[in-house]
Amino acid sequence: MRLSLPARLLLYASVAATCAILVFPIYWLFVTALSQPDQLRQLPPKFWPDAPRWEVFGRILAERPILLWLSNSALAALGAVGLSMSVSVLAGYSLSRFRVRGGQSLGLFILAAKMLPATLLVIPLFGIFRMTGMIGSLWSVVLAHATLIVPFTTWMLKGYFDTIPRELDQAAMVDGCSPFGALFRVILPVAAPGLAATALYGFVLSWSDYAYARTFLTNAQGSWTANLGITTMKGEYISNWADISAASILVALPILAIYLFLERYLVGGLTAGSDK
Amino acid sequence: MKPFLKTVAAAAVAATLMPGWTPSAAAQQTVMKFVSWQKDERGVGDWWAAVIKEFEARNPGVRVEWTKVERGAYADTMTTLFAGGKPPEIVHLASFEFQKFADEGWLEDLAPYIRGSGLDLKGWAGQDACNWKGKPVCIMMLYFGNIFAYNEELLKKEGIAPPTNWAEYIAAARKLTKDLNGDGIPDQFGTGHETKGGAGVYLTEMMNYTLDAGGRWTDAAGKVTIDTPQMIAGLARWKDIVRSNLTPRDLSAGETRQMFADGRIAMKLDGPWLYPIIQRGKAKDQIRIAKVPLDPPVGGSSNILGIASEIPADRKKLAWDFIAIATSDRFQTDYATMAASTPPSPRAKTDGARAATPHFDLLVEMAQAASRAGVDRIPRGLEIQYNEFAKMVMEETQRMIIQDLDPAVVVRTIQAKAVAIQRQ
Amino acid sequence: MIRLDLARPSRHHWLGYALLAPAVLLIAAIIVYPLFVSIDLSFQNVGIARLDRPRRPFTIANYDRLFASPDFWNACWVTLKLTIVVSAACFLLGLGTALLVDNRFRGRPLARLLVAMPWAVPEVIAVVIFAWIFDSSFGLMNWIFISLGLADRTINWFSDPSAAFAVVATTMVWKGYPFVSIMSLAGLQSIPDDYYAAARVDGASAVQRLIHITIPSLMPVLGVTMVLVMLWIFRDFSIIYVLTGGGPLKATQTLAIMTYEQAFGFHRMGYGAAVGVVTLAICVVAAKLLMRRAPDHL
């Protein structure tokens, strides 16, 4: 159905304007990163720096352990997602395919767990990790992130498995598979996009944590995650917005890249688990 | 999906072999943790870097991991680090915050180490403040007096002479705050104070004006003396300066110092550490250093070094070695030149400092003035509760500014709350 | 060989339990146990939680203090205000952008990508961006406000309580609307075209189609989405803590921030735990009220 010309123009204009405004903050981050610091301390602001200093990214990479921060974030996320997914795939499948006593209550509990504020859980975890000497170790953050991820991934996966007809499992087993075989060799490949989206969501949840990282990792520079590293830069004596912006861009790049690559799966993956 | 799970498992195993996973470093090196807010600060930061270099040179196989935590969150972060059982071995704290740590037993008694290495602390400026219940739990690293720095050009342009008292100061500040390019936003400020550095620093900034008005947080006996006419006058002054926007708002110490060094702020009251920053600023040739026009000047003890008590004995020895280097005659002498501040050691040779820092004698004079007037940022009677006291005062003062409250009423609130905190 | 008829799952097949076991164990260890520790702590007068030392005596002093404390009620009020303001804005913006992008036009995939991009930006980075834009001295926003005549002097975004609230709300809306947008878009795509075709045949205008077909069809998805958004706002820590720390004068101190500040700022972990437990209780009750449907859908 073709829209009339004025309607089409209006549509294009609205889309362009909306996108421009909503993405502008990200653009501004770039502009700030490329500006000379003393130019930032003047008004009116420049919408594109006079002499964009592209070399700032190289310099920040050399000055700050950005790569270390990123690898710590990645390690923590991989660990947390690995742990959570292993457990959630099995649990989600069970909740979807079997009727177990207490399954309903477990479901409700997992739901409630989604409402747990991190700031509440950080207190007992602090006490526990202190006792076990894990403060400063990435393990503390892996476990803490799992508390964020497992409630979501279990439900998303259950919902996703629900959309896969049971006949498929049945058929696989008729063909001679054990239930585990059915799960791993037939169901999971079919559920691949949902699994990927769920894992991605878990990865983003872990990556975006700050509360746990700040509480458990401050004393171990070598374990700092990206978020923690950036906030220490922000608290510095001379708030060099240009440098912080450059560091921020470097730190946000991996997640943005993942997002760009997997965006098309996101819609499908997120909704599969939530709505029948 | 099996391959997916396999790769995740493999990655997890590989990850456990990477550093950062295990609480103790896998490397052969011993790592000593040193946390400070002065890292990356021009002048004193360079001095610490020199101390670290010397320490690492003398102790091969030992590395110092130097972490910066910003002033605003310093007390809270350090307390959490200690509470988490993983304190930094080398403890650096502001003079007004170490008492709570000493009270919890987190600071090592330094007496045996002082005796063992023969460190002579007689005449060591401010060292008395480091005695907690009869034991020396830290070494004072700086005893200072504020300086007054002003941009001669800017003052000349307005036809103002450098102020010599409060009345002249506030008049000058008003004249010097202006909008230069007519866009409605002031580009030049009469003075500059940090308002984002955390409560301890906020109070220090306020003290510039409250001390001159005669106000003190507590008296020599530790009684809270905030509900006094002098403190009312002091608070009124602070309120005036902030509400009239004579200082840029919401800036940290570094930002205000940089703005001053670049000629956007006309007058600045600050510690000796201001000087190295001025030296790198755009307006360095227009800036002059003079005596603080307010009396007594802010000053007193600044920051301390200590050793964490809940660490193994060999680490304590290493931490003491670090302190020994920092307090050695050579490095105390270097402190005068590199940090442009008055080293606490009576044996530091300050002639070289005079060459690098022309106003060095002024620094000494101001430190002595502060000492004579019994000025210190540590309020007697509220040492252990300082963190909470400062946060409360800052909040009530901010409330006074934002809601335009009468200082006479505000002092009563602060007095009551301070007494309650003291009783806890 | 395990005999299993999945079309009619037997009630107590051991495999079901076996598959659930790892999850249950993990959740018990990292969520249930700590939660009990928290509740336990909230009934003790404890400063710094040292679990290897003997327990302190049971007391309800923390809760007494909590309910009598004006700061607590302030935190409740701030949390409520923020939740309503940010949810409403996320709803409108998220749904609006989804509706816009759902049309067919060239460059649609790109528009979809851009519109949801803030979701991928880490919260801490969003804070860096907006803290700079709202910088009181040199930020873009003050310049825009003054140039457009919306203000006659610079607004101290971080020293003024209402202004700081606005900054926090804006940052949260920017971070929160993409989720609503993505979910709405998915929901929109599942509405059969026939409905619209039929409506058009019946002479319904675009607005009528929106009100009578689109929104009702989206209700299930939107309902779930908005509950999730509200829970996120309730729980958020990174954005508010790094942006304003809960200030000025506690104008942005939500319950989550108060919990953290009491525990790690004032080192009163018993009291902080009490605040946290009450927060959780409010969350659970609110979520139950908001969701009249079975929890299945979440």
Tab-separated table of N, CA, C and O in Angstrom, chain C residues 174-267:
chain	number	residue	atom	x	y	z
C	174	TRP	N	16.443	7.402	28.122
C	174	TRP	CA	17.242	7.111	26.931
C	174	TRP	C	17.696	5.660	26.924
C	174	TRP	O	17.726	5.009	25.878
C	175	LYS	N	18.038	5.159	28.092
C	175	LYS	CA	18.502	3.785	28.182
C	175	LYS	C	17.355	2.799	28.168
C	175	LYS	O	17.514	1.653	27.778
C	176	GLY	N	16.167	3.243	28.609
C	176	GLY	CA	15.064	2.311	28.796
C	176	GLY	C	14.108	2.148	27.627
C	176	GLY	O	13.556	1.071	27.435
C	177	TYR	N	13.914	3.199	26.828
C	177	TYR	CA	12.897	3.093	25.785
C	177	TYR	C	13.210	2.037	24.726
C	177	TYR	O	12.274	1.438	24.177
C	178	PRO	N	14.536	1.778	24.367
C	178	PRO	CA	14.764	0.805	23.300
C	178	PRO	C	14.154	-0.560	23.596
C	178	PRO	O	13.682	-1.242	22.690
C	179	PHE	N	14.169	-0.954	24.853
C	179	PHE	CA	13.607	-2.255	25.198
C	179	PHE	C	12.122	-2.292	24.859
C	179	PHE	O	11.619	-3.239	24.247
C	180	VAL	N	11.401	-1.222	25.227
C	180	VAL	CA	9.981	-1.150	24.907
C	180	VAL	C	9.794	-1.141	23.394
C	180	VAL	O	8.894	-1.779	22.844
C	181	SER	N	10.674	-0.423	22.707
C	181	SER	CA	10.592	-0.330	21.262
C	181	SER	C	10.757	-1.701	20.617
C	181	SER	O	9.965	-2.092	19.752
C	182	ILE	N	11.788	-2.423	21.048
C	182	ILE	CA	12.042	-3.740	20.462
C	182	ILE	C	10.877	-4.674	20.702
C	182	ILE	O	10.410	-5.368	19.797
C	183	MET	N	10.404	-4.699	21.931
C	183	MET	CA	9.288	-5.593	22.261
C	183	MET	C	8.032	-5.208	21.497
C	183	MET	O	7.307	-6.061	20.983
C	184	SER	N	7.764	-3.905	21.406
C	184	SER	CA	6.577	-3.464	20.673
C	184	SER	C	6.687	-3.839	19.213
C	184	SER	O	5.719	-4.284	18.592
C	185	LEU	N	7.868	-3.662	18.670
C	185	LEU	CA	8.075	-3.985	17.262
C	185	LEU	C	7.773	-5.447	17.000
C	185	LEU	O	7.078	-5.792	16.037
C	186	ALA	N	8.278	-6.292	17.878
C	186	ALA	CA	8.000	-7.720	17.723
C	186	ALA	C	6.511	-7.976	17.804
C	186	ALA	O	5.945	-8.739	17.019
C	187	GLY	N	5.868	-7.319	18.793
C	187	GLY	CA	4.430	-7.484	18.930
C	187	GLY	C	3.689	-7.010	17.699
C	187	GLY	O	2.749	-7.644	17.226
C	188	LEU	N	4.119	-5.870	17.157
C	188	LEU	CA	3.466	-5.317	15.977
C	188	LEU	C	3.555	-6.285	14.805
C	188	LEU	O	2.614	-6.431	14.026
C	189	GLN	N	4.724	-6.900	14.704
C	189	GLN	CA	4.917	-7.786	13.561
C	189	GLN	C	4.079	-9.042	13.639
C	189	GLN	O	3.885	-9.718	12.641
C	190	SER	N	3.576	-9.332	14.833
C	190	SER	CA	2.766	-10.549	14.934
C	190	SER	C	1.288	-10.267	14.739
C	190	SER	O	0.462	-11.161	14.810
C	191	ILE	N	0.942	-9.003	14.517
C	191	ILE	CA	-0.471	-8.695	14.240
C	191	ILE	C	-0.735	-8.973	12.756
C	191	ILE	O	-0.069	-8.406	11.896
C	192	PRO	N	-1.670	-9.832	12.489
C	192	PRO	CA	-1.899	-10.200	11.085
C	192	PRO	C	-2.357	-9.006	10.262
C	192	PRO	O	-3.163	-8.187	10.723
C	193	ASP	N	-1.826	-8.904	9.060
C	193	ASP	CA	-2.195	-7.800	8.165
C	193	ASP	C	-3.680	-7.802	7.851
C	193	ASP	O	-4.285	-6.764	7.596
C	194	ASP	N	-4.270	-9.007	7.860
C	194	ASP	CA	-5.692	-9.117	7.516
C	194	ASP	C	-6.545	-8.207	8.381
C	194	ASP	O	-7.526	-7.628	7.924
C	195	TYR	N	-6.195	-8.113	9.657
C	195	TYR	CA	-6.983	-7.272	10.561
C	195	TYR	C	-7.062	-5.858	10.010
C	195	TYR	O	-8.126	-5.248	9.963
C	196	TYR	N	-5.861	-5.367	9.602
C	196	TYR	CA	-5.819	-3.987	9.109
C	196	TYR	C	-6.567	-3.869	7.795
C	196	TYR	O	-7.284	-2.907	7.538
C	197	ALA	N	-6.383	-4.909	6.955
C	197	ALA	CA	-7.049	-4.874	5.645
C	197	ALA	C	-8.555	-4.803	5.844
C	197	ALA	O	-9.244	-3.979	5.248
C	198	ALA	N	-9.032	-5.676	6.754
C	198	ALA	CA	-10.476	-5.692	7.022
C	198	ALA	C	-10.938	-4.345	7.549
C	198	ALA	O	-11.984	-3.830	7.142
C	199	ALA	N	-10.176	-3.795	8.435
C	199	ALA	CA	-10.563	-2.505	9.026
C	199	ALA	C	-10.615	-1.417	7.966
C	199	ALA	O	-11.510	-0.571	7.962
C	200	ARG	N	-9.631	-1.454	7.077
C	200	ARG	CA	-9.598	-0.431	6.035
C	200	ARG	C	-10.816	-0.547	5.135
C	200	ARG	O	-11.426	0.435	4.744
C	201	VAL	N	-11.167	-1.808	4.836
C	201	VAL	CA	-12.358	-2.041	4.013
C	201	VAL	C	-13.577	-1.445	4.705
C	201	VAL	O	-14.448	-0.860	4.068
C	202	ASP	N	-13.592	-1.578	6.036
C	202	ASP	CA	-14.723	-1.039	6.792
C	202	ASP	C	-14.675	0.470	6.931
C	202	ASP	O	-15.542	1.061	7.561
C	203	GLY	N	-13.610	1.080	6.412
C	203	GLY	CA	-13.545	2.538	6.423
C	203	GLY	C	-12.893	3.129	7.665
C	203	GLY	O	-13.056	4.319	7.958
C	204	ALA	N	-12.133	2.326	8.396
C	204	ALA	CA	-11.497	2.878	9.618
C	204	ALA	C	-10.307	3.751	9.253
C	204	ALA	O	-9.533	3.429	8.354
C	205	SER	N	-10.136	4.871	9.962
C	205	SER	CA	-8.991	5.757	9.721
C	205	SER	C	-7.766	5.181	10.418
C	205	SER	O	-7.874	4.246	11.195
C	206	ALA	N	-6.605	5.814	10.125
C	206	ALA	CA	-5.360	5.330	10.724
C	206	ALA	C	-5.439	5.362	12.242
C	206	ALA	O	-5.035	4.432	12.929
C	207	VAL	N	-5.976	6.453	12.754
C	207	VAL	CA	-6.053	6.584	14.214
C	207	VAL	C	-6.970	5.516	14.795
C	207	VAL	O	-6.677	4.887	15.807
C	208	GLN	N	-8.087	5.292	14.113
C	208	GLN	CA	-9.015	4.278	14.621
C	208	GLN	C	-8.380	2.895	14.587
C	208	GLN	O	-8.544	2.098	15.506
C	209	ARG	N	-7.618	2.650	13.514
C	209	ARG	CA	-6.945	1.345	13.430
C	209	ARG	C	-5.974	1.199	14.592
C	209	ARG	O	-5.865	0.143	15.206
C	210	LEU	N	-5.293	2.301	14.901
C	210	LEU	CA	-4.333	2.265	15.996
C	210	LEU	C	-5.026	1.919	17.299
C	210	LEU	O	-4.603	1.038	18.045
C	211	ILE	N	-6.130	2.621	17.551
C	211	ILE	CA	-6.761	2.458	18.847
C	211	ILE	C	-7.483	1.124	18.981
C	211	ILE	O	-7.478	0.500	20.027
C	212	HIS	N	-8.101	0.697	17.882
C	212	HIS	CA	-8.933	-0.495	18.049
C	212	HIS	C	-8.244	-1.800	17.701
C	212	HIS	O	-8.734	-2.855	18.064
C	213	ILE	N	-7.185	-1.741	16.939
C	213	ILE	CA	-6.514	-3.004	16.589
C	213	ILE	C	-5.152	-3.092	17.237
C	213	ILE	O	-4.849	-4.011	17.986
C	214	THR	N	-4.317	-2.091	16.923
C	214	THR	CA	-2.920	-2.164	17.339
C	214	THR	C	-2.768	-2.256	18.852
C	214	THR	O	-2.173	-3.188	19.367
C	215	ILE	N	-3.299	-1.263	19.530
C	215	ILE	CA	-3.055	-1.232	20.977
C	215	ILE	C	-3.644	-2.446	21.691
C	215	ILE	O	-2.960	-3.063	22.499
C	216	PRO	N	-4.864	-2.811	21.425
C	216	PRO	CA	-5.353	-4.015	22.122
C	216	PRO	C	-4.503	-5.250	21.841
C	216	PRO	O	-4.242	-6.040	22.730
C	217	SER	N	-4.065	-5.400	20.573
C	217	SER	CA	-3.250	-6.581	20.271
C	217	SER	C	-1.921	-6.534	20.989
C	217	SER	O	-1.324	-7.559	21.281
C	218	LEU	N	-1.450	-5.325	21.232
C	218	LEU	CA	-0.146	-5.216	21.870
C	218	LEU	C	-0.222	-5.334	23.381
C	218	LEU	O	0.814	-5.496	24.031
C	219	MET	N	-1.409	-5.212	23.919
C	219	MET	CA	-1.507	-5.170	25.372
C	219	MET	C	-0.731	-6.254	26.103
C	219	MET	O	-0.005	-5.943	27.046
C	220	PRO	N	-0.836	-7.506	25.710
C	220	PRO	CA	-0.082	-8.531	26.460
C	220	PRO	C	1.410	-8.242	26.467
C	220	PRO	O	2.049	-8.217	27.528
C	221	VAL	N	1.957	-7.999	25.295
C	221	VAL	CA	3.398	-7.734	25.221
C	221	VAL	C	3.753	-6.485	25.994
C	221	VAL	O	4.700	-6.457	26.780
C	222	LEU	N	2.972	-5.427	25.782
C	222	LEU	CA	3.284	-4.175	26.456
C	222	LEU	C	3.184	-4.316	27.961
C	222	LEU	O	3.983	-3.744	28.695
C	223	GLY	N	2.163	-5.068	28.390
C	223	GLY	CA	1.998	-5.244	29.830
C	223	GLY	C	3.240	-5.840	30.452
C	223	GLY	O	3.802	-5.298	31.416
C	224	VAL	N	3.679	-6.946	29.890
C	224	VAL	CA	4.877	-7.617	30.398
C	224	VAL	C	6.077	-6.691	30.332
C	224	VAL	O	6.847	-6.552	31.280
C	225	THR	N	6.221	-6.030	29.184
C	225	THR	CA	7.367	-5.142	28.988
C	225	THR	C	7.391	-4.045	30.029
C	225	THR	O	8.438	-3.761	30.629
C	226	MET	N	6.246	-3.410	30.251
C	226	MET	CA	6.250	-2.290	31.187
C	226	MET	C	6.546	-2.755	32.595
C	226	MET	O	7.208	-2.043	33.358
C	227	VAL	N	6.064	-3.940	32.962
C	227	VAL	CA	6.392	-4.442	34.297
C	227	VAL	C	7.900	-4.627	34.421
C	227	VAL	O	8.525	-4.239	35.413
C	228	LEU	N	8.510	-5.174	33.380
C	228	LEU	CA	9.962	-5.360	33.412
C	228	LEU	C	10.683	-4.020	33.500
C	228	LEU	O	11.665	-3.865	34.233
C	229	VAL	N	10.188	-3.037	32.755
C	229	VAL	CA	10.819	-1.720	32.791
C	229	VAL	C	10.717	-1.130	34.192
C	229	VAL	O	11.684	-0.601	34.734
C	230	MET	N	9.537	-1.245	34.778
C	230	MET	CA	9.374	-0.691	36.118
C	230	MET	C	10.286	-1.368	37.128
C	230	MET	O	10.863	-0.715	37.989
C	231	LEU	N	10.403	-2.677	37.000
C	231	LEU	CA	11.305	-3.387	37.909
C	231	LEU	C	12.738	-2.917	37.717
C	231	LEU	O	13.491	-2.762	38.674
C	232	TRP	N	13.105	-2.672	36.474
C	232	TRP	CA	14.448	-2.184	36.202
C	232	TRP	C	14.680	-0.829	36.860
C	232	TRP	O	15.717	-0.595	37.477
C	233	ILE	N	13.739	0.055	36.763
C	233	ILE	CA	13.897	1.382	37.358
C	233	ILE	C	14.018	1.259	38.877
C	233	ILE	O	14.849	1.901	39.504
C	234	PHE	N	13.188	0.415	39.438
C	234	PHE	CA	13.201	0.196	40.876
C	234	PHE	C	14.578	-0.221	41.344
C	234	PHE	O	15.068	0.216	42.373
C	235	ARG	N	15.172	-1.113	40.567
C	235	ARG	CA	16.410	-1.741	41.007
C	235	ARG	C	17.653	-0.994	40.586
C	235	ARG	O	18.729	-1.282	41.090
C	236	ASP	N	17.561	-0.072	39.672
C	236	ASP	CA	18.757	0.485	39.062
C	236	ASP	C	19.708	1.103	40.057
C	236	ASP	O	19.302	1.801	40.974
C	237	PHE	N	20.960	0.849	39.830
C	237	PHE	CA	21.994	1.384	40.696
C	237	PHE	C	23.005	2.185	39.897
C	237	PHE	O	23.286	3.330	40.223
C	238	SER	N	23.527	1.616	38.832
C	238	SER	CA	24.626	2.245	38.092
C	238	SER	C	24.326	3.666	37.660
C	238	SER	O	25.116	4.570	37.908
C	239	ILE	N	23.188	3.856	37.016
C	239	ILE	CA	22.922	5.172	36.440
C	239	ILE	C	22.856	6.223	37.537
C	239	ILE	O	23.550	7.235	37.500
C	240	ILE	N	22.037	5.973	38.549
C	240	ILE	CA	21.844	6.997	39.562
C	240	ILE	C	23.106	7.187	40.400
C	240	ILE	O	23.518	8.314	40.663
C	241	TYR	N	23.738	6.115	40.786
C	241	TYR	CA	24.886	6.226	41.676
C	241	TYR	C	26.030	6.975	41.034
C	241	TYR	O	26.649	7.848	41.643
C	242	VAL	N	26.326	6.661	39.777
C	242	VAL	CA	27.458	7.313	39.136
C	242	VAL	C	27.112	8.738	38.723
C	242	VAL	O	27.945	9.624	38.729
C	243	LEU	N	25.840	8.981	38.393
C	243	LEU	CA	25.451	10.303	37.932
C	243	LEU	C	25.347	11.300	39.096
C	243	LEU	O	25.934	12.371	39.051
C	244	THR	N	24.592	10.964	40.124
C	244	THR	CA	24.380	11.931	41.192
C	244	THR	C	24.708	11.403	42.581
C	244	THR	O	24.715	12.151	43.533
C	245	GLY	N	24.934	10.111	42.691
C	245	GLY	CA	25.204	9.525	43.997
C	245	GLY	C	23.998	9.550	44.913
C	245	GLY	O	24.103	9.244	46.096
C	246	GLY	N	22.817	9.919	44.393
C	246	GLY	CA	21.638	9.971	45.234
C	246	GLY	C	21.285	11.392	45.628
C	246	GLY	O	20.213	11.657	46.145
C	247	GLY	N	22.186	12.322	45.347
C	247	GLY	CA	21.924	13.692	45.750
C	247	GLY	C	21.326	14.527	44.646
C	247	GLY	O	20.951	13.959	43.639
C	248	PRO	N	21.305	15.838	44.734
C	248	PRO	CA	21.655	16.561	45.948
C	248	PRO	C	20.533	16.529	46.964
C	248	PRO	O	19.361	16.467	46.589
C	249	LEU	N	20.879	16.505	48.204
C	249	LEU	CA	19.863	16.449	49.264
C	249	LEU	C	18.923	15.275	49.055
C	249	LEU	O	17.723	15.391	49.266
C	250	LYS	N	19.460	14.161	48.598
C	250	LYS	CA	18.687	12.926	48.455
C	250	LYS	C	17.541	13.069	47.467
C	250	LYS	O	16.579	12.303	47.533
C	251	ALA	N	17.640	14.003	46.539
C	251	ALA	CA	16.557	14.172	45.570
C	251	ALA	C	16.504	13.031	44.580
C	251	ALA	O	15.505	12.832	43.906
C	252	THR	N	17.610	12.305	44.434
C	252	THR	CA	17.594	11.189	43.501
C	252	THR	C	17.932	9.894	44.240
C	252	THR	O	18.367	8.920	43.643
C	253	GLN	N	17.727	9.885	45.548
C	253	GLN	CA	18.082	8.686	46.298
C	253	GLN	C	16.906	7.736	46.312
C	253	GLN	O	15.954	7.919	47.076
C	254	THR	N	16.986	6.738	45.443
C	254	THR	CA	15.946	5.723	45.428
C	254	THR	C	16.248	4.709	46.536
C	254	THR	O	17.277	4.776	47.186
C	255	LEU	N	15.342	3.775	46.715
C	255	LEU	CA	15.524	2.755	47.743
C	255	LEU	C	16.789	1.955	47.498
C	255	LEU	O	17.528	1.643	48.433
C	256	ALA	N	17.059	1.665	46.221
C	256	ALA	CA	18.256	0.880	45.919
C	256	ALA	C	19.515	1.639	46.319
C	256	ALA	O	20.464	1.075	46.863
C	257	ILE	N	19.531	2.941	46.044
C	257	ILE	CA	20.693	3.755	46.384
C	257	ILE	C	20.824	3.859	47.893
C	257	ILE	O	21.923	3.801	48.442
C	258	MET	N	19.687	4.024	48.573
C	258	MET	CA	19.741	4.147	50.024
C	258	MET	C	20.307	2.872	50.642
C	258	MET	O	21.116	2.926	51.569
C	259	THR	N	19.881	1.729	50.111
C	259	THR	CA	20.410	0.457	50.596
C	259	THR	C	21.924	0.446	50.508
C	259	THR	O	22.624	0.116	51.465
C	260	TYR	N	22.454	0.809	49.352
C	260	TYR	CA	23.900	0.766	49.147
C	260	TYR	C	24.606	1.776	50.024
C	260	TYR	O	25.634	1.495	50.625
C	261	GLU	N	24.038	2.983	50.129
C	261	GLU	CA	24.698	4.014	50.897
C	261	GLU	C	24.791	3.652	52.368
C	261	GLU	O	25.812	3.871	53.015
C	262	GLN	N	23.707	3.093	52.893
C	262	GLN	CA	23.738	2.693	54.302
C	262	GLN	C	24.751	1.586	54.528
C	262	GLN	O	25.486	1.596	55.508
C	263	ALA	N	24.802	0.633	53.576
C	263	ALA	CA	25.692	-0.512	53.772
C	263	ALA	C	27.155	-0.175	53.524
C	263	ALA	O	28.023	-0.573	54.284
C	264	PHE	N	27.444	0.556	52.446
C	264	PHE	CA	28.841	0.771	52.070
C	264	PHE	C	29.312	2.204	52.222
C	264	PHE	O	30.487	2.487	52.070
C	265	GLY	N	28.376	3.119	52.505
C	265	GLY	CA	28.772	4.503	52.732
C	265	GLY	C	28.861	4.774	54.218
C	265	GLY	O	29.825	5.341	54.707
C	266	PHE	N	27.863	4.348	54.948
C	266	PHE	CA	27.883	4.532	56.397
C	266	PHE	C	28.259	3.258	57.139
C	266	PHE	O	28.355	3.260	58.346
C	267	HIS	N	28.453	2.209	56.393
C	267	HIS	CA	28.846	0.921	56.971
C	267	HIS	C	27.908	0.461	58.069
C	267	HIS	O	28.327	0.061	59.150
